[in-house]
Amino acid sequence: MHWITRFSAIFSAALAMILLSPSLQSFSPAAAIRSSHPYADEFKPQQNSDHSSFRESPLFRNAEQCRSSGEDSGVCNPNLVHVAITLDIDYLRGSIAAVNSILQHSMCPQSVFFHFLVSSEIQNLESLIRSTFPKLTNLKIYYFAPETVQSLISSSVRQALEQPLNYARNYLADLLEPCVKRVIYLDSDLVVVDDIFKLWKTGLGQRTIGAPEYCHANFTKYFTGGFWSDKRFNGTFKGRNPCYFNTGVMVIDLKKWRRFRYTKRIEKWMEIQKMERIYELGSLPPFLLVFAGHVAPISHRWNQHGLGGDNVRGSCRDLHSGPVSLLHWSGSGKPWLRLDSKLPCPLDTLWAPYDLYKHSH
């Protein structure tokens, strides 16, 4: 078994070199590693948010062909790519790695504007981000008050899914400036290995959100038997062809969102959940109830999800077939915890190069 482990590590390193190259557009992981190495998710996340915990990111500049980012005009500049991501002490290391990966693979990194959502003390997290990315001027911190959604949150299969900040994506249209008409929302447990501008320019047509859809997934499992047996609830999908999509990677038309008041629609389903218990997972089902069947499909390359394993006990997962632009450790297992525990999954080595935490290895 030792030679298999060593082979997996060597193969993973080679795979990482391919994936982390800017020319990965045509990469197809047909020979993805097969592994069933278990992960015990009892490891506690890093709580240290000291500035000295993270290395300073290198400087990334726009290529000559990039349009002017217009730094003086601020967040309303039409040439900016807007990315929203949460900052939380437990997932801070993942958020910083995600930002680092976006900057590394962007042809126009100075044209990316980061909207950071926080629900804890703003000052400490903002100063940490600015010290880690001292040359990053296009950023703003937004405080999301936990009480905004606290009374609407129901118990879930995992306590981590019950955190108020998981629901901040529902309120982007209210939190961000009215001049921001479109935003890419990204979870904190992923890395981007392609130019984010390609995702930004995805056409949404008449739809409000775009995301990779997975129509072969068992859609019924995301809701309880009581939901499917009650016409008051299951009738919401009448005339729709609902497919599962992961809310950790979405392109959102904020102008349409505001016009049709989608935040209120999501909150309504959360109120019903409190009374009727129609689903078990946290913030995902309300999105499915409102948008499934009305999603602009985006290439699966933009959400190679599930790398964190299942929602009960993490396990090693393979890449899906096809090209890769974004790797997402959704599920209970996070790469920084598994790497620190010396029990990494083979694909965790693809996350490691973006990690700016000083004492992670």
mmCIF file of C-alpha atoms in Angstrom:
data_model
loop_
_atom_site.group_PDB
_atom_site.id
_atom_site.type_symbol
_atom_site.label_atom_id
_atom_site.label_comp_id
_atom_site.label_asym_id
_atom_site.label_seq_id
_atom_site.Cartn_x
_atom_site.Cartn_y
_atom_site.Cartn_z
ATOM 1 C CA MET A 1 0.000 0.000 0.000
ATOM 2 C CA HIS A 2 2.941 2.355 0.598
ATOM 3 C CA TRP A 3 3.964 2.291 -3.047
ATOM 4 C CA ILE A 4 0.386 3.138 -4.039
ATOM 5 C CA THR A 5 0.373 6.127 -1.700
ATOM 6 C CA ARG A 6 3.708 7.354 -3.084
ATOM 7 C CA PHE A 7 2.489 6.875 -6.648
ATOM 8 C CA SER A 8 -0.699 8.824 -5.912
ATOM 9 C CA ALA A 9 1.310 11.698 -4.464
ATOM 10 C CA ILE A 10 3.656 11.813 -7.481
ATOM 11 C CA PHE A 11 0.761 11.573 -9.910
ATOM 12 C CA SER A 12 -1.110 14.323 -8.031
ATOM 13 C CA ALA A 13 1.909 16.614 -8.222
ATOM 14 C CA ALA A 14 2.120 16.084 -11.974
ATOM 15 C CA LEU A 15 -1.589 16.705 -12.305
ATOM 16 C CA ALA A 16 -1.195 19.898 -10.276
ATOM 17 C CA MET A 17 1.463 21.194 -12.690
ATOM 18 C CA ILE A 18 -0.952 20.681 -15.574
ATOM 19 C CA LEU A 19 -3.941 22.219 -13.808
ATOM 20 C CA LEU A 20 -2.097 25.233 -12.456
ATOM 21 C CA SER A 21 -0.795 26.209 -15.872
ATOM 22 C CA PRO A 22 -2.593 29.175 -17.492
ATOM 23 C CA SER A 23 -2.981 27.057 -20.618
ATOM 24 C CA LEU A 24 -5.247 24.492 -18.974
ATOM 25 C CA GLN A 25 -8.235 25.405 -21.149
ATOM 26 C CA SER A 26 -8.192 22.108 -23.019
ATOM 27 C CA PHE A 27 -7.268 19.906 -20.057
ATOM 28 C CA SER A 28 -9.488 16.846 -19.690
ATOM 29 C CA PRO A 29 -8.975 14.834 -16.487
ATOM 30 C CA ALA A 30 -9.904 11.510 -18.057
ATOM 31 C CA ALA A 31 -7.273 9.777 -15.978
ATOM 32 C CA ALA A 32 -8.249 11.356 -12.658
ATOM 33 C CA ILE A 33 -6.904 9.681 -9.557
ATOM 34 C CA ARG A 34 -9.073 6.995 -7.975
ATOM 35 C CA SER A 35 -8.885 7.019 -4.194
ATOM 36 C CA SER A 36 -11.071 6.104 -1.237
ATOM 37 C CA HIS A 37 -8.808 7.474 1.487
ATOM 38 C CA PRO A 38 -11.139 8.436 4.379
ATOM 39 C CA TYR A 39 -11.050 11.806 6.108
ATOM 40 C CA ALA A 40 -12.026 12.261 9.740
ATOM 41 C CA ASP A 41 -13.687 15.683 9.957
ATOM 42 C CA GLU A 42 -13.064 16.160 13.672
ATOM 43 C CA PHE A 43 -10.104 18.454 13.019
ATOM 44 C CA LYS A 44 -10.806 21.972 14.194
ATOM 45 C CA PRO A 45 -10.327 24.894 11.735
ATOM 46 C CA GLN A 46 -7.593 27.445 12.129
ATOM 47 C CA GLN A 47 -8.779 30.308 14.326
ATOM 48 C CA ASN A 48 -5.688 32.503 14.096
ATOM 49 C CA SER A 49 -6.425 35.724 12.212
ATOM 50 C CA ASP A 50 -3.168 37.486 13.088
ATOM 51 C CA HIS A 51 -1.694 39.454 10.172
ATOM 52 C CA SER A 52 1.569 37.533 10.512
ATOM 53 C CA SER A 53 -0.233 34.271 9.786
ATOM 54 C CA PHE A 54 -0.309 34.966 6.038
ATOM 55 C CA ARG A 55 2.413 35.706 3.545
ATOM 56 C CA GLU A 56 2.111 38.822 1.440
ATOM 57 C CA SER A 57 0.729 38.171 -2.027
ATOM 58 C CA PRO A 58 2.903 39.141 -5.010
ATOM 59 C CA LEU A 59 1.905 42.091 -7.179
ATOM 60 C CA PHE A 60 -0.300 41.304 -10.185
ATOM 61 C CA ARG A 61 -0.622 43.835 -13.011
ATOM 62 C CA ASN A 62 -2.921 44.124 -16.005
ATOM 63 C CA ALA A 63 -1.683 43.031 -19.409
ATOM 64 C CA GLU A 64 -1.297 45.775 -22.015
ATOM 65 C CA GLN A 65 -4.490 44.790 -23.830
ATOM 66 C CA CYS A 66 -6.658 45.276 -20.726
ATOM 67 C CA ARG A 67 -9.057 48.173 -20.612
ATOM 68 C CA SER A 68 -8.332 50.800 -18.004
ATOM 69 C CA SER A 69 -9.729 49.694 -14.657
ATOM 70 C CA GLY A 70 -10.360 53.310 -13.804
ATOM 71 C CA GLU A 71 -9.302 53.064 -10.176
ATOM 72 C CA ASP A 72 -10.279 56.690 -9.569
ATOM 73 C CA SER A 73 -13.895 56.032 -10.540
ATOM 74 C CA GLY A 74 -14.241 53.312 -7.911
ATOM 75 C CA VAL A 75 -16.758 50.489 -7.785
ATOM 76 C CA CYS A 76 -19.039 51.949 -10.494
ATOM 77 C CA ASN A 77 -16.466 51.701 -13.286
ATOM 78 C CA PRO A 78 -18.071 49.695 -16.144
ATOM 79 C CA ASN A 79 -14.809 47.904 -16.977
ATOM 80 C CA LEU A 80 -14.617 46.085 -13.655
ATOM 81 C CA VAL A 81 -15.315 42.416 -13.006
ATOM 82 C CA HIS A 82 -17.180 42.109 -9.701
ATOM 83 C CA VAL A 83 -16.554 39.115 -7.426
ATOM 84 C CA ALA A 84 -18.299 38.581 -4.077
ATOM 85 C CA ILE A 85 -16.850 36.240 -1.472
ATOM 86 C CA THR A 86 -17.325 35.784 2.271
ATOM 87 C CA LEU A 87 -14.713 36.322 4.976
ATOM 88 C CA ASP A 88 -15.133 34.158 8.048
ATOM 89 C CA ILE A 89 -12.553 33.172 10.657
ATOM 90 C CA ASP A 90 -13.108 29.441 10.089
ATOM 91 C CA TYR A 91 -12.845 29.725 6.292
ATOM 92 C CA LEU A 92 -10.505 32.717 6.052
ATOM 93 C CA ARG A 93 -7.618 30.630 4.782
ATOM 94 C CA GLY A 94 -9.808 29.323 1.966
ATOM 95 C CA SER A 95 -11.048 32.802 1.027
ATOM 96 C CA ILE A 96 -7.499 34.139 0.788
ATOM 97 C CA ALA A 97 -6.451 31.184 -1.377
ATOM 98 C CA ALA A 98 -9.455 31.797 -3.645
ATOM 99 C CA VAL A 99 -8.543 35.474 -4.118
ATOM 100 C CA ASN A 100 -4.910 34.548 -4.742
ATOM 101 C CA SER A 101 -5.943 32.044 -7.418
ATOM 102 C CA ILE A 102 -8.186 34.571 -9.190
ATOM 103 C CA LEU A 103 -5.416 37.173 -9.324
ATOM 104 C CA GLN A 104 -2.833 34.657 -10.536
ATOM 105 C CA HIS A 105 -4.921 33.497 -13.496
ATOM 106 C CA SER A 106 -6.474 36.817 -14.555
ATOM 107 C CA MET A 107 -5.120 38.619 -17.578
ATOM 108 C CA CYS A 108 -6.511 41.818 -16.041
ATOM 109 C CA PRO A 109 -6.173 41.297 -12.259
ATOM 110 C CA GLN A 110 -6.325 45.037 -11.533
ATOM 111 C CA SER A 111 -9.750 45.098 -13.160
ATOM 112 C CA VAL A 112 -11.250 42.646 -10.654
ATOM 113 C CA PHE A 113 -13.204 44.256 -7.817
ATOM 114 C CA PHE A 114 -13.623 42.105 -4.705
ATOM 115 C CA HIS A 115 -16.698 42.527 -2.517
ATOM 116 C CA PHE A 116 -15.949 40.842 0.827
ATOM 117 C CA LEU A 117 -18.911 39.922 3.035
ATOM 118 C CA VAL A 118 -18.306 39.648 6.785
ATOM 119 C CA SER A 119 -20.510 39.084 9.811
ATOM 120 C CA SER A 120 -17.883 39.548 12.539
ATOM 121 C CA GLU A 121 -15.567 42.411 13.501
ATOM 122 C CA ILE A 122 -14.839 44.315 10.303
ATOM 123 C CA GLN A 123 -11.640 46.079 11.321
ATOM 124 C CA ASN A 124 -9.523 42.999 12.010
ATOM 125 C CA LEU A 125 -10.533 41.115 8.861
ATOM 126 C CA GLU A 126 -10.205 44.156 6.615
ATOM 127 C CA SER A 127 -6.714 45.015 7.878
ATOM 128 C CA LEU A 128 -5.683 41.379 7.460
ATOM 129 C CA ILE A 129 -6.866 41.297 3.843
ATOM 130 C CA ARG A 130 -5.159 44.588 3.063
ATOM 131 C CA SER A 131 -1.899 43.429 4.613
ATOM 132 C CA THR A 132 -2.023 40.145 2.677
ATOM 133 C CA PHE A 133 -2.891 41.880 -0.605
ATOM 134 C CA PRO A 134 -1.264 45.327 -0.112
ATOM 135 C CA LYS A 135 -1.478 46.237 -3.812
ATOM 136 C CA LEU A 136 -5.121 45.251 -4.156
ATOM 137 C CA THR A 137 -7.030 48.539 -4.314
ATOM 138 C CA ASN A 138 -10.287 47.273 -5.809
ATOM 139 C CA LEU A 139 -11.890 45.871 -2.691
ATOM 140 C CA LYS A 140 -14.593 46.723 -0.198
ATOM 141 C CA ILE A 141 -15.787 45.114 3.028
ATOM 142 C CA TYR A 142 -19.543 44.760 3.601
ATOM 143 C CA TYR A 143 -21.013 43.955 6.987
ATOM 144 C CA PHE A 144 -23.806 41.395 6.871
ATOM 145 C CA ALA A 145 -25.740 41.532 10.121
ATOM 146 C CA PRO A 146 -26.449 37.967 11.343
ATOM 147 C CA GLU A 147 -29.808 39.050 12.746
ATOM 148 C CA THR A 148 -30.948 39.757 9.181
ATOM 149 C CA VAL A 149 -31.464 36.048 8.650
ATOM 150 C CA GLN A 150 -30.922 34.394 12.034
ATOM 151 C CA SER A 151 -34.628 33.904 12.790
ATOM 152 C CA LEU A 152 -35.160 32.251 9.383
ATOM 153 C CA ILE A 153 -32.420 29.615 9.646
ATOM 154 C CA SER A 154 -33.464 26.013 10.313
ATOM 155 C CA SER A 155 -31.308 23.177 11.635
ATOM 156 C CA SER A 156 -29.354 21.308 8.971
ATOM 157 C CA VAL A 157 -27.372 18.091 8.501
ATOM 158 C CA ARG A 158 -24.174 19.960 9.391
ATOM 159 C CA GLN A 159 -23.812 22.822 11.865
ATOM 160 C CA ALA A 160 -21.509 24.680 9.474
ATOM 161 C CA LEU A 161 -24.431 25.011 7.067
ATOM 162 C CA GLU A 162 -26.416 26.926 9.692
ATOM 163 C CA GLN A 163 -24.062 29.915 9.893
ATOM 164 C CA PRO A 164 -25.753 33.219 8.937
ATOM 165 C CA LEU A 165 -22.926 34.181 6.574
ATOM 166 C CA ASN A 166 -23.899 31.228 4.338
ATOM 167 C CA TYR A 167 -27.048 33.192 3.550
ATOM 168 C CA ALA A 168 -25.319 36.491 2.702
ATOM 169 C CA ARG A 169 -25.495 35.605 -1.011
ATOM 170 C CA ASN A 170 -29.277 36.076 -0.742
ATOM 171 C CA TYR A 171 -28.725 39.747 0.076
ATOM 172 C CA LEU A 172 -26.081 40.784 -2.460
ATOM 173 C CA ALA A 173 -28.567 42.988 -4.315
ATOM 174 C CA ASP A 174 -29.111 44.956 -1.097
ATOM 175 C CA LEU A 175 -25.524 44.989 0.151
ATOM 176 C CA LEU A 176 -23.737 46.014 -3.043
ATOM 177 C CA GLU A 177 -23.985 49.455 -4.604
ATOM 178 C CA PRO A 178 -26.919 50.002 -7.012
ATOM 179 C CA CYS A 179 -24.443 50.720 -9.820
ATOM 180 C CA VAL A 180 -23.172 47.106 -9.602
ATOM 181 C CA LYS A 181 -25.430 45.363 -12.118
ATOM 182 C CA ARG A 182 -23.740 41.937 -12.187
ATOM 183 C CA VAL A 183 -21.633 39.941 -9.764
ATOM 184 C CA ILE A 184 -19.911 36.561 -9.586
ATOM 185 C CA TYR A 185 -20.551 34.893 -6.241
ATOM 186 C CA LEU A 186 -17.922 32.376 -5.113
ATOM 187 C CA ASP A 187 -17.681 30.150 -2.051
ATOM 188 C CA SER A 188 -14.580 30.229 0.155
ATOM 189 C CA ASP A 189 -13.510 26.613 -0.466
ATOM 190 C CA LEU A 190 -12.473 26.823 -4.107
ATOM 191 C CA VAL A 191 -9.689 27.958 -6.413
ATOM 192 C CA VAL A 192 -9.997 29.416 -9.903
ATOM 193 C CA VAL A 193 -7.485 28.064 -12.433
ATOM 194 C CA ASP A 194 -8.640 30.040 -15.465
ATOM 195 C CA ASP A 195 -9.265 33.695 -16.333
ATOM 196 C CA ILE A 196 -12.277 34.894 -14.302
ATOM 197 C CA PHE A 197 -13.227 37.224 -17.171
ATOM 198 C CA LYS A 198 -14.371 34.190 -19.164
ATOM 199 C CA LEU A 199 -16.936 33.428 -16.481
ATOM 200 C CA TRP A 200 -17.862 37.103 -16.161
ATOM 201 C CA LYS A 201 -18.843 37.479 -19.800
ATOM 202 C CA THR A 202 -21.167 34.457 -19.764
ATOM 203 C CA GLY A 203 -24.507 35.337 -21.329
ATOM 204 C CA LEU A 204 -27.543 34.921 -19.068
ATOM 205 C CA GLY A 205 -30.210 35.727 -21.652
ATOM 206 C CA GLN A 206 -33.488 36.404 -19.838
ATOM 207 C CA ARG A 207 -32.364 34.562 -16.711
ATOM 208 C CA THR A 208 -31.375 36.185 -13.430
ATOM 209 C CA ILE A 209 -28.672 33.713 -12.435
ATOM 210 C CA GLY A 210 -26.280 31.436 -14.281
ATOM 211 C CA ALA A 211 -24.623 28.319 -12.868
ATOM 212 C CA PRO A 212 -23.455 24.867 -13.972
ATOM 213 C CA GLU A 213 -26.479 22.572 -13.862
ATOM 214 C CA TYR A 214 -26.466 18.839 -13.100
ATOM 215 C CA CYS A 215 -29.682 17.444 -14.534
ATOM 216 C CA HIS A 216 -28.664 13.812 -13.973
ATOM 217 C CA ALA A 217 -28.572 14.322 -10.195
ATOM 218 C CA ASN A 218 -31.471 12.996 -8.143
ATOM 219 C CA PHE A 219 -33.338 16.264 -7.640
ATOM 220 C CA THR A 220 -35.953 14.748 -5.325
ATOM 221 C CA LYS A 221 -33.419 14.056 -2.565
ATOM 222 C CA TYR A 222 -33.035 17.748 -1.806
ATOM 223 C CA PHE A 223 -36.535 17.877 -0.314
ATOM 224 C CA THR A 224 -38.436 15.773 2.199
ATOM 225 C CA GLY A 225 -41.160 13.270 1.454
ATOM 226 C CA GLY A 226 -43.612 15.712 2.997
ATOM 227 C CA PHE A 227 -42.663 18.282 0.371
ATOM 228 C CA TRP A 228 -43.250 15.926 -2.561
ATOM 229 C CA SER A 229 -46.562 14.659 -1.184
ATOM 230 C CA ASP A 230 -48.028 18.130 -0.705
ATOM 231 C CA LYS A 231 -49.292 19.947 -3.800
ATOM 232 C CA ARG A 232 -48.980 23.269 -1.998
ATOM 233 C CA PHE A 233 -45.229 22.810 -2.181
ATOM 234 C CA ASN A 234 -44.330 20.550 -5.107
ATOM 235 C CA GLY A 235 -46.600 22.568 -7.361
ATOM 236 C CA THR A 236 -43.918 25.250 -7.442
ATOM 237 C CA PHE A 237 -42.060 23.130 -10.027
ATOM 238 C CA LYS A 238 -45.071 22.717 -12.312
ATOM 239 C CA GLY A 239 -44.115 23.647 -15.863
ATOM 240 C CA ARG A 240 -40.420 23.751 -14.927
ATOM 241 C CA ASN A 241 -37.636 21.281 -15.610
ATOM 242 C CA PRO A 242 -35.733 21.646 -12.333
ATOM 243 C CA CYS A 243 -32.102 20.581 -12.181
ATOM 244 C CA TYR A 244 -29.664 20.654 -9.288
ATOM 245 C CA PHE A 245 -27.088 23.437 -9.316
ATOM 246 C CA ASN A 246 -24.451 24.341 -6.751
ATOM 247 C CA THR A 247 -24.877 27.847 -5.313
ATOM 248 C CA GLY A 248 -21.154 28.192 -4.562
ATOM 249 C CA VAL A 249 -20.507 29.458 -8.091
ATOM 250 C CA MET A 250 -23.087 31.781 -9.620
ATOM 251 C CA VAL A 251 -23.218 34.695 -12.028
ATOM 252 C CA ILE A 252 -26.023 36.982 -10.855
ATOM 253 C CA ASP A 253 -27.840 39.740 -12.712
ATOM 254 C CA LEU A 254 -28.419 42.087 -9.787
ATOM 255 C CA LYS A 255 -30.570 44.435 -11.824
ATOM 256 C CA LYS A 256 -33.121 41.669 -12.477
ATOM 257 C CA TRP A 257 -32.773 40.375 -8.927
ATOM 258 C CA ARG A 258 -33.741 43.764 -7.522
ATOM 259 C CA ARG A 259 -36.573 44.216 -9.985
ATOM 260 C CA PHE A 260 -38.223 40.883 -9.173
ATOM 261 C CA ARG A 261 -37.424 40.987 -5.432
ATOM 262 C CA TYR A 262 -35.898 37.534 -5.289
ATOM 263 C CA THR A 263 -34.608 38.017 -1.749
ATOM 264 C CA LYS A 264 -38.204 38.137 -0.498
ATOM 265 C CA ARG A 265 -39.079 34.992 -2.466
ATOM 266 C CA ILE A 266 -36.192 33.094 -0.871
ATOM 267 C CA GLU A 267 -37.143 34.342 2.587
ATOM 268 C CA LYS A 268 -40.717 33.158 2.044
ATOM 269 C CA TRP A 269 -39.544 29.582 1.468
ATOM 270 C CA MET A 270 -37.326 29.792 4.553
ATOM 271 C CA GLU A 271 -40.380 30.806 6.582
ATOM 272 C CA ILE A 272 -42.278 27.795 5.234
ATOM 273 C CA GLN A 273 -39.333 25.557 6.124
ATOM 274 C CA LYS A 274 -39.464 26.730 9.734
ATOM 275 C CA MET A 275 -43.073 25.556 9.965
ATOM 276 C CA GLU A 276 -43.202 22.524 7.660
ATOM 277 C CA ARG A 277 -39.649 21.089 7.446
ATOM 278 C CA ILE A 278 -39.553 20.606 3.669
ATOM 279 C CA TYR A 279 -35.756 20.147 3.288
ATOM 280 C CA GLU A 280 -32.654 19.150 5.286
ATOM 281 C CA LEU A 281 -29.772 21.148 3.779
ATOM 282 C CA GLY A 282 -29.046 24.777 4.654
ATOM 283 C CA SER A 283 -29.073 27.633 2.146
ATOM 284 C CA LEU A 284 -29.252 25.544 -1.062
ATOM 285 C CA PRO A 285 -32.915 24.364 -1.175
ATOM 286 C CA PRO A 286 -34.475 27.867 -1.106
ATOM 287 C CA PHE A 287 -32.383 28.719 -4.166
ATOM 288 C CA LEU A 288 -33.544 25.554 -5.886
ATOM 289 C CA LEU A 289 -37.162 26.359 -5.078
ATOM 290 C CA VAL A 290 -36.907 29.821 -6.593
ATOM 291 C CA PHE A 291 -34.536 29.261 -9.519
ATOM 292 C CA ALA A 292 -34.303 25.563 -10.508
ATOM 293 C CA GLY A 293 -35.565 25.290 -14.053
ATOM 294 C CA HIS A 294 -34.869 28.985 -14.624
ATOM 295 C CA VAL A 295 -31.067 28.953 -14.620
ATOM 296 C CA ALA A 296 -28.805 30.008 -17.474
ATOM 297 C CA PRO A 297 -26.536 26.968 -17.914
ATOM 298 C CA ILE A 298 -22.797 27.545 -17.541
ATOM 299 C CA SER A 299 -20.107 25.050 -18.535
ATOM 300 C CA HIS A 300 -19.339 22.428 -15.881
ATOM 301 C CA ARG A 301 -15.683 23.403 -16.109
ATOM 302 C CA TRP A 302 -16.597 26.350 -13.848
ATOM 303 C CA ASN A 303 -17.594 24.187 -10.897
ATOM 304 C CA GLN A 304 -15.712 20.953 -10.421
ATOM 305 C CA HIS A 305 -17.520 20.552 -7.111
ATOM 306 C CA GLY A 306 -17.785 17.897 -4.414
ATOM 307 C CA LEU A 307 -14.035 17.618 -3.787
ATOM 308 C CA GLY A 308 -14.653 17.960 -0.031
ATOM 309 C CA GLY A 309 -16.598 14.720 0.128
ATOM 310 C CA ASP A 310 -20.046 14.034 1.529
ATOM 311 C CA ASN A 311 -21.854 16.200 4.068
ATOM 312 C CA VAL A 312 -21.553 13.722 6.940
ATOM 313 C CA ARG A 313 -17.994 12.411 6.804
ATOM 314 C CA GLY A 314 -15.496 13.706 4.266
ATOM 315 C CA SER A 315 -14.047 11.335 1.691
ATOM 316 C CA CYS A 316 -11.703 11.712 -1.251
ATOM 317 C CA ARG A 317 -13.399 12.500 -4.536
ATOM 318 C CA ASP A 318 -12.271 12.478 -8.149
ATOM 319 C CA LEU A 319 -12.557 15.186 -10.762
ATOM 320 C CA HIS A 320 -15.545 14.972 -13.074
ATOM 321 C CA SER A 321 -14.712 14.265 -16.701
ATOM 322 C CA GLY A 322 -14.087 17.286 -18.896
ATOM 323 C CA PRO A 323 -12.016 20.489 -18.773
ATOM 324 C CA VAL A 324 -11.348 22.346 -15.519
ATOM 325 C CA SER A 325 -11.537 26.081 -14.777
ATOM 326 C CA LEU A 326 -12.530 25.980 -11.103
ATOM 327 C CA LEU A 327 -11.986 23.394 -8.351
ATOM 328 C CA HIS A 328 -14.507 23.412 -5.502
ATOM 329 C CA TRP A 329 -14.061 21.563 -2.187
ATOM 330 C CA SER A 330 -17.775 21.584 -1.379
ATOM 331 C CA GLY A 331 -18.711 18.987 1.220
ATOM 332 C CA SER A 332 -17.408 18.465 4.733
ATOM 333 C CA GLY A 333 -13.688 18.020 4.006
ATOM 334 C CA LYS A 334 -11.586 21.146 3.454
ATOM 335 C CA PRO A 335 -8.126 20.945 1.867
ATOM 336 C CA TRP A 336 -6.340 23.105 4.444
ATOM 337 C CA LEU A 337 -7.544 20.903 7.302
ATOM 338 C CA ARG A 338 -6.621 17.684 5.543
ATOM 339 C CA LEU A 339 -3.191 19.003 4.565
ATOM 340 C CA ASP A 340 -2.467 20.149 8.124
ATOM 341 C CA SER A 341 -3.630 16.823 9.529
ATOM 342 C CA LYS A 342 -1.218 14.977 7.205
ATOM 343 C CA LEU A 343 -4.202 13.072 5.808
ATOM 344 C CA PRO A 344 -4.699 14.873 2.490
ATOM 345 C CA CYS A 345 -6.672 13.633 -0.452
ATOM 346 C CA PRO A 346 -4.650 13.481 -3.684
ATOM 347 C CA LEU A 347 -6.489 16.438 -5.229
ATOM 348 C CA ASP A 348 -5.806 18.644 -2.192
ATOM 349 C CA THR A 349 -2.353 19.214 -3.672
ATOM 350 C CA LEU A 350 -4.062 21.334 -6.351
ATOM 351 C CA TRP A 351 -5.248 23.773 -3.684
ATOM 352 C CA ALA A 352 -1.934 23.993 -1.810
ATOM 353 C CA PRO A 353 -0.024 26.310 -4.236
ATOM 354 C CA TYR A 354 -2.548 29.106 -3.596
ATOM 355 C CA ASP A 355 -2.357 28.826 0.188
ATOM 356 C CA LEU A 356 -0.727 31.921 1.710
ATOM 357 C CA TYR A 357 -0.869 30.661 5.290
ATOM 358 C CA LYS A 358 2.661 30.700 6.693
ATOM 359 C CA HIS A 359 2.611 27.569 8.839
ATOM 360 C CA SER A 360 0.448 25.265 6.750
ATOM 361 C CA HIS A 361 3.057 22.690 5.839
#
